[in-house]
C-alpha cells in the first residue's frame, strides 16, 4: 500500500489546506452560473475541498494515461507499473483529506459537526422526496426541503392539497386534490376533507365564501367589494359618489360635490347655467364635477386679465412701393390704357372697347383700395 505524506509534513500541509479552504472558493473550483442567473451562493468549505480533490484526481489520471498509454519497453513495464499499482492501492484522498483530516465533510446522507443521519436515514435521506440541508457537510440544519406534493419531517407524507394515490414500504405517490381542497381522500370535488382559505366545507365539497357579505372584507370608504373565488377585491367608486355600494353613479350612497341626485343617479351639475365667472370678457366651461373660467373668443389672458387680441393688418400689393416707384407705375398703366382705347376706337370695335373699359375700371378700383388717397390724388392731377 502506498504511504500517506510523511508525519512531519502532515501538520503544515493540513494548516495550509485549512487556510486555503477557509477563503472563498476559487473561481476555477466553482461552477459557472447560467446566463442571467442570480449570483451564486458562497460554497461550503467541504464543496471547495471536494473540488480541489477532483482537480487533483483528474491531473493524476492524465499523468497515468500519458505514462502508460503507449509504453512497450521492458523498463516501463517493470518500473512504471509499480507506480500505477500504488495509485490504485492508495486510500481515498477525499475521505482522508476532507473528512478524516480537515473534518470539513460528512459521508453522504449525514450532516452537521457530528455527521448525524438526515431525517429518513442515511441510506435514503428525506425518503428520496426531498433534499437534506447540509447533507455531506459539517454544516446545515438537516431540515428536509421536500418536493412539491410531499411534506412531513422526512417528506414521508403528502403535502397540503395532495392525497396518497399509492403507498408501499418503499414507495409513495402523492397526487393533487380538487382545486379548493386542502386535504382530500381522492381527486374528485366531493372528496374534500378540509378546504383552503376562502372556502367552506359543505357535504364534502368546498364552497366559496362571499366575503363581501361578511365582516371579512375590508375596503376603503370610497371603495366597494367584489367577491372572487376564494377571495375578494376592493374597487374604486365612481367619481360622482361619496361612498358606494357598487360600480357606476347609480350605486352611490351620497353624491360628491359638483353632482346632484337625479332619480337614482348622481349626475354632474352644469355650473355654467348660472353666472359663475365674474371676470370681464370671461366665459364658463363646464367640466365633470366642476367648471373653469376662460377668456372669450378673440381675447387672451395676460396677468389674469382677458385682453383683446390684436389682429395684424395684411400687407397690400402696393404697400411696399416707394412714392417714385408708384409714379412710374401709374404713368405706365395709364399709357397702356390710352393706347388700347385708341386702337379699339380706330377699329370701330365698340363691344371690345366697352369690355376693356370695364376691366380697367375694376383694376382701377382694386388699385384705389390699396393706396386710395395717393392714387386718387395722382389720378386727378394726371400724374
XYZ file of C-alpha atoms in Angstrom:
383
model
C 0.000 0.000 0.000
C 1.251 3.481 -0.851
C 2.161 5.571 2.173
C 0.454 8.813 3.039
C 2.505 12.047 3.333
C 5.274 11.797 5.935
C 4.197 12.504 9.501
C 6.375 15.606 9.764
C 4.677 17.144 6.719
C 1.094 16.450 7.764
C 0.556 19.355 10.245
C 1.940 22.046 7.879
C 0.026 20.525 4.972
C -3.227 20.461 6.909
C -2.670 24.011 8.205
C -2.062 25.290 4.664
C -5.092 23.493 3.259
C -7.256 24.718 6.129
C -6.227 28.308 5.417
C -6.860 27.812 1.695
C -10.264 26.260 2.260
C -11.313 28.964 4.729
C -11.095 31.523 1.935
C -13.942 31.968 -0.592
C -13.884 29.176 -3.140
C -11.588 29.979 -6.079
C -13.220 30.689 -9.413
C -11.793 27.575 -11.033
C -13.459 25.368 -8.385
C -16.904 26.954 -8.692
C -19.471 26.031 -11.338
C -20.190 28.701 -13.945
C -23.628 30.277 -13.393
C -26.022 30.140 -16.348
C -26.648 33.400 -18.224
C -28.988 35.902 -16.489
C -28.998 33.858 -13.252
C -28.739 35.283 -9.753
C -25.260 35.454 -8.146
C -24.143 32.035 -6.806
C -24.283 31.480 -3.055
C -20.997 31.019 -1.188
C -19.812 27.402 -1.275
C -19.336 25.403 1.913
C -15.632 24.578 2.590
C -16.491 20.906 2.016
C -17.525 21.651 -1.557
C -14.313 23.577 -2.118
C -12.269 20.697 -0.718
C -14.081 18.228 -2.968
C -13.363 20.446 -5.982
C -9.673 20.504 -5.037
C -9.553 16.704 -4.741
C -11.418 16.260 -8.040
C -8.937 18.549 -9.803
C -6.029 16.589 -8.315
C -7.515 13.243 -9.365
C -8.092 14.440 -12.921
C -4.485 15.572 -13.155
C -3.344 12.223 -11.761
C -5.439 10.374 -14.352
C -3.829 12.392 -17.142
C -0.362 11.595 -15.765
C -1.121 7.856 -15.645
C -2.647 7.953 -19.134
C 0.381 9.796 -20.571
C 2.937 7.447 -18.916
C 1.218 4.173 -19.702
C -0.695 4.938 -22.870
C 1.894 3.544 -25.283
C 4.900 2.174 -23.355
C 6.257 -1.070 -24.802
C 9.707 -1.330 -23.261
C 10.551 -3.776 -20.531
C 11.828 -0.903 -18.393
C 8.417 0.843 -18.470
C 6.609 -2.366 -17.592
C 8.928 -3.068 -14.704
C 9.452 0.376 -13.211
C 6.375 2.467 -14.013
C 3.783 -0.250 -13.490
C 4.718 -0.324 -9.815
C 3.846 3.378 -9.581
C 0.499 2.726 -11.247
C -0.333 -0.130 -8.863
C 0.436 2.046 -5.846
C -2.061 4.673 -7.048
C -4.851 2.089 -7.180
C -3.958 0.848 -3.684
C -3.877 4.344 -2.142
C -6.748 5.310 0.238
C -9.498 7.647 -0.944
C -7.986 11.148 -0.950
C -11.332 12.839 -0.387
C -12.088 10.695 2.657
C -8.595 11.143 4.091
C -8.235 14.878 3.419
C -11.761 16.381 3.565
C -13.455 14.082 6.065
C -10.851 12.464 8.345
C -8.079 15.075 8.446
C -9.666 18.503 7.906
C -13.110 17.387 9.127
C -14.943 19.507 6.576
C -17.193 16.841 5.064
C -19.514 14.066 6.192
C -20.499 10.834 4.450
C -23.491 11.004 2.123
C -26.809 11.059 3.984
C -25.379 12.752 7.093
C -24.851 16.356 8.193
C -23.578 18.624 10.970
C -20.471 18.651 13.197
C -21.136 15.089 14.356
C -22.268 13.778 10.930
C -25.767 12.868 12.133
C -28.100 10.943 9.782
C -30.539 13.091 7.795
C -34.279 12.642 8.502
C -35.380 9.398 6.907
C -31.977 7.762 7.474
C -28.562 7.990 5.839
C -29.471 5.342 3.259
C -32.483 7.276 1.916
C -32.391 10.839 3.299
C -35.729 12.661 3.204
C -37.327 9.487 1.857
C -35.937 10.246 -1.597
C -38.535 13.030 -1.997
C -36.503 15.997 -0.808
C -33.091 17.482 -0.089
C -31.413 17.323 3.318
C -29.995 20.763 4.138
C -26.232 20.473 4.710
C -26.050 16.837 3.602
C -22.434 15.685 3.235
C -21.035 18.712 5.101
C -20.274 19.697 8.684
C -22.893 22.457 8.465
C -26.605 22.825 7.744
C -29.676 22.114 9.824
C -30.571 18.728 8.349
C -34.070 20.025 7.619
C -35.753 18.342 4.644
C -36.752 20.589 1.768
C -39.496 18.398 0.261
C -40.532 18.223 -3.377
C -43.925 19.662 -4.427
C -46.741 17.477 -3.089
C -44.705 15.961 -0.232
C -44.367 17.055 3.387
C -43.566 15.975 6.916
C -40.241 15.850 8.754
C -38.784 13.250 6.367
C -41.041 14.006 3.345
C -42.901 10.795 4.130
C -46.374 12.337 3.893
C -48.433 14.105 1.259
C -48.379 17.867 1.491
C -51.255 20.355 1.629
C -53.562 19.936 -1.360
C -52.376 16.374 -2.159
C -53.538 12.859 -1.265
C -51.920 9.405 -1.214
C -52.545 7.856 -4.604
C -50.175 4.960 -3.905
C -48.023 3.780 -0.985
C -45.985 0.729 -0.011
C -42.985 0.114 2.224
C -40.579 1.928 -0.106
C -42.717 3.996 -2.422
C -45.147 6.952 -2.057
C -47.075 8.720 -4.810
C -48.907 11.963 -3.969
C -51.500 13.398 -6.387
C -53.251 16.773 -6.368
C -56.667 17.286 -4.745
C -59.535 19.105 -6.450
C -58.770 22.860 -6.649
C -60.054 24.377 -3.357
C -59.450 21.253 -1.227
C -56.645 21.478 1.334
C -56.986 17.815 2.350
C -58.873 15.138 0.468
C -59.370 11.405 0.044
C -59.317 11.480 -3.753
C -59.241 13.709 -6.826
C -62.999 14.369 -7.074
C -64.834 17.537 -5.979
C -66.760 15.527 -3.383
C -63.579 14.024 -1.821
C -62.693 17.133 0.183
C -61.890 16.765 3.893
C -60.603 20.303 4.522
C -60.813 23.491 2.450
C -58.296 26.181 1.618
C -58.679 29.727 2.928
C -61.714 31.473 1.432
C -63.726 28.243 1.097
C -66.089 26.397 3.442
C -66.694 22.644 3.632
C -70.275 21.653 2.855
C -71.220 17.981 2.292
C -67.612 17.054 1.406
C -67.443 19.927 -1.132
C -65.657 23.247 -0.798
C -67.994 26.199 -1.369
C -66.720 29.741 -1.960
C -67.252 32.176 0.924
C -68.730 35.542 -0.095
C -66.512 37.820 1.974
C -68.438 40.872 0.746
C -71.484 39.721 2.695
C -69.498 39.197 5.898
C -67.160 41.232 8.067
C -64.112 39.562 6.488
C -63.923 42.155 3.701
C -62.050 45.356 4.490
C -62.378 48.070 1.807
C -61.853 51.840 1.958
C -64.586 54.471 2.358
C -64.577 55.228 -1.403
C -64.388 51.575 -2.487
C -66.809 48.699 -2.954
C -66.286 44.960 -2.529
C -66.369 42.384 -5.355
C -66.364 38.691 -4.441
C -63.940 36.362 -6.241
C -63.273 32.623 -5.951
C -61.658 32.096 -2.595
C -61.146 35.811 -2.000
C -62.458 39.336 -2.838
C -61.374 42.615 -4.449
C -61.797 46.285 -3.472
C -62.589 48.605 -6.398
C -62.906 52.406 -6.523
C -66.321 54.094 -6.512
C -67.433 56.398 -9.305
C -66.163 59.987 -9.172
C -69.761 61.059 -8.627
C -70.033 59.144 -5.352
C -69.108 59.727 -1.740
C -69.224 56.078 -0.742
C -71.000 53.479 -2.856
C -72.474 50.005 -2.940
C -71.242 49.115 -6.428
C -69.945 50.426 -9.735
C -71.334 53.482 -11.512
C -73.154 56.708 -10.498
C -76.355 54.764 -9.796
C -74.869 52.945 -6.759
C -73.833 55.988 -4.737
C -74.538 56.342 -1.046
C -74.128 60.114 -1.378
C -73.258 62.476 -4.241
C -69.853 64.160 -4.441
C -69.609 67.997 -4.574
C -70.436 69.148 -8.105
C -73.026 66.376 -8.554
C -76.693 66.181 -7.714
C -79.220 63.392 -7.260
C -81.363 62.955 -10.373
C -83.612 59.962 -9.963
C -81.382 57.142 -8.750
C -78.135 58.582 -10.147
C -75.651 61.264 -9.169
C -75.230 63.471 -12.255
C -72.911 66.399 -12.978
C -74.146 69.911 -12.136
C -73.747 72.416 -15.008
C -72.416 75.404 -13.074
C -72.328 77.466 -16.289
C -76.121 77.802 -16.193
C -75.560 80.478 -13.552
C -73.100 83.362 -13.688
C -70.010 81.932 -12.014
C -67.229 83.722 -13.946
C -67.027 87.314 -12.617
C -64.130 88.497 -14.774
C -64.665 90.813 -17.745
C -64.607 89.101 -21.152
C -64.673 85.660 -19.491
C -66.870 82.697 -20.298
C -67.652 79.495 -18.391
C -66.721 75.953 -19.479
C -68.404 73.087 -17.643
C -66.279 70.101 -16.556
C -67.093 66.801 -14.846
C -67.956 67.737 -11.282
C -66.748 71.341 -11.668
C -66.153 74.194 -14.159
C -63.468 76.610 -15.327
C -63.403 80.238 -16.462
C -61.629 81.020 -19.744
C -61.275 84.106 -21.946
C -63.968 84.633 -24.562
C -63.178 84.199 -28.228
C -60.920 86.971 -29.517
C -59.387 87.559 -26.084
C -56.331 86.143 -24.392
C -55.291 86.086 -20.750
C -52.427 88.346 -19.724
C -51.606 88.515 -15.999
C -55.054 87.219 -15.055
C -56.945 89.668 -17.284
C -58.638 88.868 -20.622
C -57.236 91.328 -23.202
C -58.470 91.682 -26.789
C -56.125 90.106 -29.295
C -54.575 92.479 -31.876
C -55.005 91.136 -35.410
C -52.211 92.466 -37.694
C -53.360 94.090 -40.961
C -52.470 92.156 -44.084
C -49.914 93.828 -46.354
C -51.306 95.232 -49.693
C -49.878 94.534 -53.100
C -48.525 98.103 -53.423
C -47.803 98.731 -49.721
C -44.081 98.167 -50.043
C -43.651 100.541 -53.040
C -41.924 103.878 -52.714
C -43.523 107.076 -53.967
C -41.222 107.236 -57.030
C -41.991 103.633 -57.985
C -45.700 104.334 -57.656
C -45.483 107.363 -60.009
C -43.695 105.347 -62.691
C -46.237 102.533 -62.417
C -49.161 104.968 -62.722
C -47.706 106.530 -65.879
C -47.152 103.141 -67.455
C -50.632 101.987 -66.522
C -52.459 104.998 -67.966
C -50.256 104.977 -71.078
C -51.241 101.403 -71.817
C -54.921 102.255 -71.285
C -54.849 105.232 -73.716
C -53.079 103.199 -76.415
C -55.543 100.337 -76.060
C -58.578 102.666 -76.245
C -57.207 104.419 -79.292
C -56.618 101.121 -81.092
C -60.090 99.782 -80.347
C -61.728 103.035 -81.315
C -59.816 103.097 -84.629
C -61.116 99.633 -85.436
C -64.661 100.635 -84.543
C -64.994 97.679 -82.158
C -67.366 99.165 -79.648
C -68.094 95.874 -77.857
C -64.476 95.107 -77.007
C -63.959 98.758 -76.178
C -66.751 98.560 -73.572
C -65.382 95.310 -72.162
C -61.894 96.739 -71.909
C -63.149 99.873 -70.194
C -64.998 97.704 -67.612
C -61.860 95.671 -66.899
C -59.821 98.825 -66.494
C -62.428 100.217 -64.118
C -62.251 97.057 -61.980
C -58.454 97.173 -61.833
C -58.557 100.847 -61.000
C -60.980 100.098 -58.169
C -58.603 97.499 -56.717
C -55.683 99.868 -57.042
C -57.600 102.621 -55.373
C -58.487 100.322 -52.475
C -54.789 99.632 -51.904
C -53.418 103.143 -51.986
C -56.682 105.105 -52.285
C -55.587 108.511 -51.153
C -52.342 108.875 -53.045
C -53.534 107.032 -56.179
C -56.735 109.067 -56.432
C -54.825 112.300 -55.935
C -52.317 111.348 -58.635
C -55.045 110.246 -60.996
C -56.895 113.616 -60.672
C -53.713 115.611 -61.219
C -52.773 113.409 -64.195
C -49.594 112.066 -62.608
